[in-house]
Structure formats: structure tokens, C-alpha cells
Short mmCIF file of C-alpha atoms and ligand atoms in Angstrom, two decimals:
data_model
loop_
_atom_site.label_atom_id
_atom_site.label_comp_id
_atom_site.label_asym_id
_atom_site.label_seq_id
_atom_site.Cartn_x
_atom_site.Cartn_y
_atom_site.Cartn_z
CA MET N 6 24.15 20.06 -16.73
CA SER N 7 24.16 23.53 -15.50
CA SER N 8 20.84 24.90 -17.04
CA LEU N 9 18.84 21.74 -16.39
CA ARG N 10 15.62 22.22 -14.51
CA ILE N 11 14.20 19.08 -12.51
CA THR N 12 10.86 19.32 -10.77
CA TYR N 13 10.23 16.63 -8.14
CA TYR N 14 6.66 15.37 -6.59
CA SER N 15 6.06 12.44 -4.55
CA ALA N 16 3.26 11.11 -2.36
CA ASP N 17 5.32 8.75 -0.20
CA PHE N 18 9.11 9.34 -0.24
CA ASP N 19 10.76 12.50 1.53
CA GLU N 20 11.19 15.39 -0.39
CA ALA N 21 13.87 16.46 2.20
CA ALA N 22 16.20 13.49 1.20
CA TRP N 23 15.58 12.91 -2.25
CA ILE N 24 15.99 16.89 -3.59
CA PRO N 25 19.10 17.22 -1.63
CA GLY N 26 20.01 13.61 -3.00
CA LEU N 27 18.98 14.55 -6.81
CA GLN N 28 20.89 17.90 -6.77
CA ALA N 29 24.35 16.16 -5.72
CA ALA N 30 23.70 13.60 -8.25
CA LEU N 31 23.14 16.28 -11.03
CA PRO N 32 25.71 19.09 -10.31
CA GLY N 33 24.86 21.88 -11.64
CA ALA N 34 21.10 21.06 -12.08
CA ASP N 35 18.44 23.19 -10.10
CA VAL N 36 16.30 20.63 -8.35
CA THR N 37 12.79 22.00 -6.78
CA LEU N 38 9.77 20.38 -5.17
CA TRP N 39 7.08 20.51 -7.71
CA THR N 40 4.16 23.07 -6.18
CA PRO N 41 1.15 24.53 -8.53
CA GLY N 42 2.49 27.18 -10.97
CA ALA N 43 5.96 26.12 -10.77
CA PRO N 44 8.44 27.40 -13.76
CA ALA N 45 8.88 24.62 -16.36
CA ALA N 46 11.14 21.78 -15.92
CA ASP N 47 13.29 19.71 -18.41
CA TYR N 48 12.68 16.58 -15.96
CA ALA N 49 10.47 15.51 -13.83
CA VAL N 50 11.08 12.77 -10.77
CA VAL N 51 7.55 11.33 -9.54
CA TRP N 52 5.63 8.95 -7.40
CA LYS N 53 2.16 9.11 -7.69
CA PRO N 54 1.69 12.69 -8.88
CA PRO N 55 -1.55 15.08 -9.35
CA GLN N 56 -2.78 15.34 -12.68
CA GLN N 57 -1.87 18.95 -12.00
CA MET N 58 1.66 18.75 -12.15
CA LEU N 59 1.36 17.07 -15.58
CA ASP N 60 -1.01 19.51 -17.28
CA GLU N 61 1.22 22.06 -16.28
CA GLN N 62 4.61 21.07 -17.14
CA GLN N 63 4.72 21.72 -20.81
CA ALA N 64 8.37 21.18 -21.67
CA LEU N 65 9.50 17.85 -20.04
CA LYS N 66 12.12 16.00 -22.07
CA ALA N 67 10.97 12.84 -19.96
CA ILE N 68 9.36 11.77 -16.63
CA PHE N 69 11.00 9.26 -14.12
CA ASN N 70 8.71 7.16 -12.06
CA THR N 71 10.91 6.21 -8.71
CA GLY N 72 8.89 3.39 -8.63
CA ALA N 73 9.16 0.03 -10.75
CA GLY N 74 5.15 0.09 -11.20
CA VAL N 75 3.76 2.78 -13.15
CA ASP N 76 -0.03 1.91 -12.84
CA ALA N 77 -0.52 5.05 -10.73
CA LEU N 78 0.83 7.06 -13.41
CA MET N 79 -0.70 5.38 -16.60
CA LYS N 80 -4.25 6.50 -15.14
CA LEU N 81 -3.40 10.23 -15.51
CA ARG N 82 -3.64 12.08 -18.95
CA LEU N 83 -0.07 12.19 -19.72
CA PRO N 84 1.66 15.03 -21.63
CA ALA N 85 1.85 13.39 -25.35
CA GLY N 86 5.20 12.35 -26.76
CA VAL N 87 7.22 12.40 -23.38
CA PRO N 88 8.47 9.33 -22.33
CA VAL N 89 8.05 7.88 -18.98
CA ILE N 90 10.51 5.60 -17.51
CA ARG N 91 10.40 3.54 -14.39
CA LEU N 92 13.34 2.35 -12.08
CA ASP N 93 14.62 -0.57 -13.51
CA ASP N 94 15.78 -3.05 -10.58
CA ALA N 95 17.80 -0.14 -8.50
CA GLY N 96 18.25 -3.08 -5.84
CA MET N 97 14.54 -3.97 -6.22
CA SER N 98 15.43 -7.41 -7.67
CA VAL N 99 17.64 -8.77 -4.83
CA GLN N 100 14.57 -7.62 -1.97
CA MET N 101 12.13 -9.38 -4.01
CA ALA N 102 14.35 -12.44 -4.24
CA GLU N 103 14.67 -12.40 -0.14
CA TYR N 104 11.28 -11.91 0.22
CA VAL N 105 9.42 -14.40 -2.09
CA CYS N 106 12.27 -17.08 -1.12
CA HIS N 107 11.52 -16.60 2.62
CA ALA N 108 7.52 -16.77 1.72
CA VAL N 109 8.14 -20.03 -0.52
CA ILE N 110 10.51 -21.65 1.85
CA ARG N 111 8.28 -20.54 4.90
CA HIS N 112 5.41 -22.16 3.36
CA PHE N 113 7.16 -25.22 1.87
CA ARG N 114 8.95 -26.19 5.12
CA GLU N 115 5.77 -25.10 7.58
CA PHE N 116 7.72 -23.01 9.66
CA ASP N 117 4.87 -21.06 10.44
CA GLY N 118 3.56 -24.27 11.98
CA TYR N 119 6.80 -24.83 14.13
CA GLU N 120 6.86 -20.71 14.98
CA ALA N 121 3.09 -21.79 16.62
CA ASP N 122 4.25 -25.09 18.10
CA MET N 123 7.27 -23.38 19.87
CA GLY N 124 4.81 -20.62 20.87
CA ASN N 125 2.81 -23.21 22.54
CA GLY N 126 5.87 -25.13 24.34
CA LYS N 127 5.20 -27.92 21.68
CA TRP N 128 8.05 -30.34 20.53
CA SER N 129 6.50 -32.05 17.36
CA PHE N 130 8.45 -33.01 14.06
CA ARG N 131 6.12 -32.66 10.18
CA LYS N 132 6.75 -35.10 7.72
CA PRO N 133 9.05 -33.83 5.39
CA ARG N 134 7.84 -32.62 2.18
CA SER N 135 9.26 -33.26 -1.30
CA ARG N 136 9.68 -30.16 -3.32
CA LEU N 137 9.13 -31.75 -6.57
CA ASP N 138 5.33 -31.76 -5.43
CA TYR N 139 5.86 -27.84 -4.97
CA PRO N 140 6.36 -26.28 -8.53
CA VAL N 141 6.77 -22.54 -7.90
CA GLY N 142 5.32 -20.69 -10.62
CA ILE N 143 6.31 -16.83 -11.28
CA LEU N 144 3.44 -14.66 -13.34
CA GLY N 145 5.72 -12.24 -14.94
CA LEU N 146 9.27 -12.86 -15.82
CA GLY N 147 10.41 -9.00 -16.22
CA VAL N 148 12.86 -7.62 -14.20
CA LEU N 149 11.69 -8.49 -10.86
CA GLY N 150 10.17 -12.20 -11.85
CA GLU N 151 13.36 -13.37 -13.38
CA ARG N 152 15.40 -12.73 -10.58
CA VAL N 153 12.91 -14.35 -8.50
CA ALA N 154 12.49 -17.47 -10.71
CA LYS N 155 16.52 -17.75 -10.68
CA ALA N 156 16.88 -17.49 -7.06
CA VAL N 157 13.77 -19.95 -6.55
CA ALA N 158 15.41 -22.31 -8.30
CA GLN N 159 18.62 -22.22 -6.52
CA PHE N 160 16.82 -24.09 -4.33
CA ASP N 161 16.06 -26.72 -6.59
CA PHE N 162 12.33 -26.27 -6.47
CA PRO N 163 10.83 -26.62 -10.10
CA VAL N 164 10.13 -23.57 -11.57
CA ASN N 165 7.42 -22.39 -13.96
CA GLY N 166 7.44 -18.56 -15.49
CA TRP N 167 4.53 -16.90 -17.47
CA SER N 168 4.86 -13.72 -19.79
CA ARG N 169 3.53 -11.81 -22.14
CA SER N 170 5.81 -12.67 -25.23
CA PRO N 171 7.82 -16.38 -25.41
CA LYS N 172 11.11 -16.26 -23.07
CA GLU N 173 14.08 -18.74 -22.54
CA LEU N 174 15.39 -19.26 -19.44
CA GLU N 175 17.78 -21.47 -18.36
CA GLY N 176 16.12 -23.94 -15.22
CA VAL N 177 12.57 -22.38 -16.03
CA GLN N 178 9.95 -23.93 -17.62
CA CYS N 179 8.41 -20.81 -19.63
CA PHE N 180 4.98 -20.15 -20.66
CA TYR N 181 3.37 -17.45 -22.58
CA GLY N 182 0.02 -15.41 -23.67
CA GLU N 183 -3.17 -16.05 -22.49
CA ALA N 184 -3.57 -19.44 -24.34
CA GLN N 185 -0.88 -20.92 -21.76
CA LEU N 186 -2.19 -19.48 -18.55
CA GLN N 187 -4.05 -22.39 -17.53
CA ASP N 188 -1.47 -25.07 -18.19
CA PHE N 189 0.90 -22.97 -16.63
CA LEU N 190 -1.41 -22.75 -13.23
CA ALA N 191 -2.14 -26.24 -13.52
CA ALA N 192 1.79 -26.89 -13.48
CA SER N 193 2.46 -24.57 -10.43
CA ARG N 194 1.52 -25.12 -6.82
CA ILE N 195 3.34 -21.90 -5.44
CA VAL N 196 1.98 -19.08 -7.31
CA VAL N 197 4.09 -15.85 -7.25
CA CYS N 198 2.47 -12.43 -8.83
CA LEU N 199 4.85 -10.17 -10.18
CA LEU N 200 2.99 -8.84 -13.02
CA PRO N 201 2.60 -5.13 -13.95
CA LEU N 202 -1.22 -4.02 -13.07
CA THR N 203 -2.61 -3.39 -16.60
CA GLN N 204 -5.94 -3.84 -18.21
CA GLU N 205 -5.32 -7.30 -19.06
CA THR N 206 -3.78 -8.42 -15.39
CA ASP N 207 -6.48 -6.73 -13.21
CA SER N 208 -7.87 -9.21 -11.33
CA ILE N 209 -6.26 -11.52 -13.36
CA LEU N 210 -6.17 -14.08 -9.91
CA ASN N 211 -10.34 -14.61 -9.64
CA ALA N 212 -12.36 -17.76 -9.37
CA ARG N 213 -11.53 -19.52 -12.54
CA THR N 214 -7.71 -19.19 -12.64
CA LEU N 215 -7.25 -19.92 -8.75
CA ALA N 216 -9.41 -23.06 -9.71
CA CYS N 217 -6.42 -23.92 -11.81
CA ILE N 218 -3.58 -24.04 -9.66
CA ARG N 219 -2.52 -27.36 -8.28
CA PRO N 220 -5.08 -28.47 -4.99
CA GLY N 221 -3.21 -27.66 -1.89
CA GLY N 222 -1.77 -24.42 -3.89
CA TYR N 223 -0.27 -21.51 -1.95
CA LEU N 224 -0.30 -17.45 -3.57
CA ILE N 225 2.47 -15.03 -2.84
CA ASN N 226 1.31 -11.55 -4.58
CA VAL N 227 4.07 -8.95 -4.54
CA ALA N 228 2.83 -7.03 -7.44
CA ARG N 229 -0.32 -5.00 -7.27
CA GLY N 230 -3.30 -5.63 -4.42
CA ALA N 231 -6.05 -5.15 -7.73
CA HIS N 232 -4.40 -8.38 -9.35
CA VAL N 233 -6.46 -10.54 -6.83
CA VAL N 234 -10.03 -10.69 -5.96
CA ASP N 235 -10.69 -10.78 -2.71
CA ALA N 236 -13.09 -12.75 -1.91
CA ASP N 237 -12.26 -15.45 -4.52
CA LEU N 238 -8.95 -15.98 -2.85
CA LEU N 239 -10.63 -16.30 0.63
CA ALA N 240 -13.16 -18.82 -0.87
CA ALA N 241 -10.39 -20.81 -2.44
CA ILE N 242 -8.52 -20.71 1.05
CA ASP N 243 -11.98 -21.36 2.86
CA SER N 244 -12.97 -24.42 0.37
CA GLY N 245 -9.53 -26.17 1.43
CA HIS N 246 -8.41 -25.85 -2.14
CA LEU N 247 -5.37 -23.24 -1.52
CA ALA N 248 -3.40 -23.90 1.80
CA GLY N 249 -3.08 -20.06 2.40
CA ALA N 250 -1.47 -16.91 0.78
CA THR N 251 1.23 -14.30 1.72
CA LEU N 252 0.08 -10.40 0.56
CA ASP N 253 2.20 -7.68 0.53
CA VAL N 254 -0.02 -5.73 -1.91
CA PHE N 255 -3.95 -4.66 -1.40
CA ARG N 256 -6.53 -3.34 -3.26
CA VAL N 257 -6.84 -0.63 -0.42
CA GLU N 258 -3.31 0.57 1.27
CA PRO N 259 -3.12 0.50 4.15
CA LEU N 260 -4.84 -2.41 4.53
CA PRO N 261 -7.98 -1.49 6.59
CA GLN N 262 -8.41 -2.03 9.86
CA GLY N 263 -10.93 -4.60 10.37
CA HIS N 264 -10.31 -6.44 6.90
CA VAL N 265 -10.40 -9.95 6.78
CA PHE N 266 -6.85 -10.51 5.69
CA TRP N 267 -5.41 -9.05 8.94
CA ASN N 268 -6.45 -12.07 11.09
CA HIS N 269 -6.75 -15.09 8.79
CA PRO N 270 -5.05 -17.97 10.14
CA GLN N 271 -3.84 -19.15 6.69
CA ILE N 272 -2.96 -15.34 5.42
CA THR N 273 0.11 -13.81 6.18
CA VAL N 274 0.30 -9.94 5.39
CA THR N 275 3.34 -7.55 5.32
CA PRO N 276 3.28 -3.75 4.38
CA HIS N 277 3.88 -3.43 1.06
CA THR N 278 7.28 -3.39 1.80
CA SER N 279 8.97 -6.76 -0.29
CA ALA N 280 10.62 -4.54 -2.55
CA ARG N 281 11.48 -0.83 -1.31
CA THR N 282 12.74 1.97 -3.37
CA LEU N 283 16.52 2.81 -2.22
CA ARG N 284 17.20 6.35 -2.45
CA SER N 285 20.50 6.65 -3.34
CA GLU N 286 20.36 3.48 -6.03
CA SER N 287 17.27 5.38 -7.27
CA ILE N 288 18.98 8.63 -7.77
CA ALA N 289 21.85 7.35 -9.14
CA GLN N 290 20.07 5.73 -11.62
CA ILE N 291 18.26 8.27 -12.55
CA ALA N 292 20.95 10.94 -12.80
CA ARG N 293 22.79 8.81 -14.96
CA LYS N 294 19.88 8.26 -17.64
CA ILE N 295 19.01 11.58 -17.44
CA ALA N 296 22.80 12.49 -18.51
CA ALA N 297 22.52 9.54 -21.04
CA LEU N 298 19.35 11.40 -22.47
CA GLN N 299 20.73 14.84 -22.75
CA SER N 300 23.50 13.37 -24.51
CA GLY N 301 20.95 11.65 -27.00
CA GLN N 302 21.41 7.75 -26.13
CA ARG N 303 18.73 5.40 -24.92
CA VAL N 304 17.94 3.85 -21.50
CA ALA N 305 16.54 0.95 -20.07
CA GLY N 306 13.21 1.17 -18.48
CA LEU N 307 11.33 3.08 -21.26
CA VAL N 308 7.53 2.44 -20.44
CA ASP N 309 5.43 1.26 -23.78
CA ALA N 310 2.20 3.56 -22.49
CA GLY N 311 0.19 0.88 -25.36
CA ARG N 312 0.79 -2.13 -23.02
CA GLY N 313 0.58 -0.04 -19.66
CA TYR N 314 4.06 -1.44 -18.81
P1 LIG I 406 8.50 -5.65 -15.60
O1 LIG I 406 9.88 -5.99 -15.67
O2 LIG I 406 7.70 -4.55 -16.83
O3 LIG I 406 8.06 -7.11 -15.65
C1 LIG I 406 6.35 -7.29 -16.43
C2 LIG I 406 6.53 -8.99 -16.75
O4 LIG I 406 5.16 -9.47 -17.00
C3 LIG I 406 6.99 -8.83 -18.13
O5 LIG I 406 7.64 -10.67 -18.16
C4 LIG I 406 6.15 -9.24 -18.76
O6 LIG I 406 5.71 -9.65 -20.05
C5 LIG I 406 4.95 -9.60 -17.74
N1 LIG I 406 3.45 -9.29 -18.19
C6 LIG I 406 2.55 -8.25 -18.52
N2 LIG I 406 1.26 -8.13 -18.80
C7 LIG I 406 1.23 -9.46 -19.00
C8 LIG I 406 0.26 -9.92 -19.82
N3 LIG I 406 -0.95 -9.10 -19.83
N4 LIG I 406 0.39 -11.29 -19.76
C9 LIG I 406 1.59 -12.10 -19.40
N5 LIG I 406 2.61 -11.73 -18.96
C10 LIG I 406 2.41 -10.08 -18.71
O7 LIG I 406 8.40 -5.13 -14.18
P2 LIG I 406 9.09 -5.93 -12.93
O8 LIG I 406 10.09 -4.73 -13.10
O9 LIG I 406 9.43 -7.09 -12.73
O10 LIG I 406 7.81 -5.46 -11.67
C11 LIG I 406 6.75 -5.93 -11.63
C12 LIG I 406 5.39 -5.30 -10.79
O11 LIG I 406 5.88 -5.37 -9.31
C13 LIG I 406 5.63 -3.91 -11.00
O12 LIG I 406 4.69 -3.65 -11.90
C14 LIG I 406 4.89 -3.23 -9.45
O13 LIG I 406 3.72 -2.98 -10.03
C15 LIG I 406 5.77 -4.95 -8.57
N6 LIG I 406 6.21 -4.01 -7.49
C16 LIG I 406 5.79 -4.41 -6.26
C17 LIG I 406 6.83 -4.04 -5.29
C18 LIG I 406 6.58 -3.93 -4.15
O14 LIG I 406 7.30 -3.39 -2.95
N7 LIG I 406 5.60 -4.73 -4.12
C19 LIG I 406 7.97 -3.43 -5.77
C20 LIG I 406 8.27 -3.41 -6.66
C21 LIG I 406 7.39 -3.49 -7.88
P3 LIG I 406 7.15 -9.70 -21.43
O15 LIG I 406 8.10 -9.91 -20.98
O16 LIG I 406 6.38 -10.49 -22.22
O17 LIG I 406 6.85 -7.87 -21.47
C1 LIG I 407 6.71 -0.50 -5.57
O1 LIG I 407 5.50 -1.09 -5.46
C2 LIG I 407 6.76 0.03 -7.19
O2 LIG I 407 6.23 -0.55 -8.18
O3 LIG I 407 8.13 -0.01 -6.97
#
């Protein structure tokens, strides 16, 4: 590895921790922060890099994305023929399973209502619900969606899943493709979005599709804010068709002060935290993949630029 050069840039993560971490995981490699005019590197490790970095780096063998979603990278002009490799779980799927199970159970068991009652000194019981009336539908059955589907199924909820290609997953009724989206939504009452953001999935949760969810439905969006048409979601909740939503991601982040989602009584928001990039797991995975690529092996997490994920 002695001659390897790694260039690092992140719009969000702290280079003071990542660069020494990558350096330690790749002994002998030269890991430096990208700045304009930096020398050509063999590998780039990035999160939301500027176009200038990709334009200038002419000798890259691969670009590593330090997140699961590559939508920000896909908006850029990428160097031709250079593979893009995204994080492949790296500790994210268990976090996503925790977050989604928590949101599903909080809604199903009405813990939000109990919290409010307890805060008001009110001792009251709500009628138990049947989980058979709350089938959970997962949009996206990839690395994260599959783990979430299995975790939710552990609580005996009926689970549906929707993907681009056909799948078979034990305990999950699988739907696929545009033609089966309506049937998937009609079979689901709690809908969880775990799709990548692409041209096909942008604004996929809109007035038409939200109306297909079972009445009294609930939306959990943990993918990207642009999957949801905000005004259509608000209309679906305010009309009573949907009971509410838990949203971790937004069209504009941080969620602007004064946005109606902040204080809507049926909407719970969190600050894009459902599955964080875990530094040590991610660095270990990227270092393993660089070593594999250097010895001519294939690696998981290769992005298909044509599909956009
Ligand atoms: P993934 O492994 O690439 O899985 C994507 C899934 O979506 C696949 O099952 C894919 O179908 C399906 N899909 C894609 N386009 C589709 C379409 N047009 N119609 C139907 N299904 C479609 O991705 P992942 O690792 O699970 O991550 C999913 C997303 O979660 C990421 O892209 C990212 O945006 C988001 N995320 C959010 C957070 C957070 O903290 N909020 C953290 C991590 C990730 P096939 O299986 O048929 O290809
Ligand atoms: C976070 O949102 C990610 O895509 O990893």
C-alpha cells in the first residue's frame, strides 16, 4: 500500500477524525484532505464533494461515498469509468431497524398519546389494537429495507415490501415494479420509505399514492425528504386519511424554522439521525474494499450509475 494516495473530502464529517482513522486503517498510504489543486490520488473518500474535486482528480480508481445514499453524488458530473462505491450497511441497518420499529410501535401502541396524557396527569387506557389491522409496508427492500422488514416482522405485524426487481423474503409479502405499487400501498397501513432518491422515486409519495394507503394510515420517511410532496402529505393528514407521520428527512435540511412540520400535532420530526454513518465501521469497510480492489477483487456496494443507486 506504500504508494497509495487517498484524497478525502466531506461536507459534513470531521476530517480531523476521519483522516487519521483512514491513515491508521491503510498503513503506508498517504491520506490527505482535498483542497483545490491537490495532487492526483488513487481513491477519493467523499460525502457531498464539490464538482471541482471530481473535475480535478483525473487518476481515480474508485470513489467511496461515506453514506448509503448516493443521490448527492449522482447530481454531479462523475469521471467516466470510475466506479462509485457506497457504504454497504457498516452498522446502519441495525440503527434503521431500531428507529423504524420504535416509530411503528410508538404509533401502534399510541405511546405518543400516553406521553401526552401522563404529562397532563391523566390516567387513562386506550383500547388495544390488533396488529393485523396495521400491516407495515416497506418501500425499498435493499440493505436497509430488508433488515427493517425482518425486524418489524419479529413483532408479528404483517409485512409487505416493494422493490424494483422481484424478491422472495421469508415473512414478507413482496411486490415489485410500478405496476404493483398501488396493490402494495393498498395492502399497507404503516408505510416506511427506504428507497434511494432517483428520477423514478423523486416525489413518489404524492396525493395519488398517499391516497392508495389504507385509511388511517401512517407514513415513516427515513430515506430522503424529496420522496415526499410535503403539501400532499399535510393534506392527507389534515383530511383524516392519514393518522400522521414520523419524518427523519426533509427537502431542506436543517428543517427551516417555522416549517409547519415542526409543530404539527400528528407529525414527529427527527434531525436526519435514523441511521448515522459510524466512523470506525465505515473506515474499516472502506479500507477492506480498497485492499480488495488493489488485489483485483470485486467489492459490494458498487453503484449502478444508470439506475442511480
Ligand atoms: P439499497 O440497498 O440500494 O436498496 C434500495 C432498494 O430500493 C432496493 O430494494 C431497490 O430495488 C429499491 N428501489 C430502487 N428504485 C426503485 C424503484 N424505482 N422502484 C421500486 N423499488 C426501487 O439502499 P439502502 O442501503 O437500503 O438505502 C436506502 C436509502 O436509505 C439510501 O439511498 C438513503 O437515501 C437512505 N438512508 C437514509 C439514512 C438516514 O439516516 N435517514 C441513512 C442511510 C440511508 P431492487 O432491490 O430491485 O434494486
Ligand atoms: C444517510 O442519509 C446516508 O445516505 O447514509
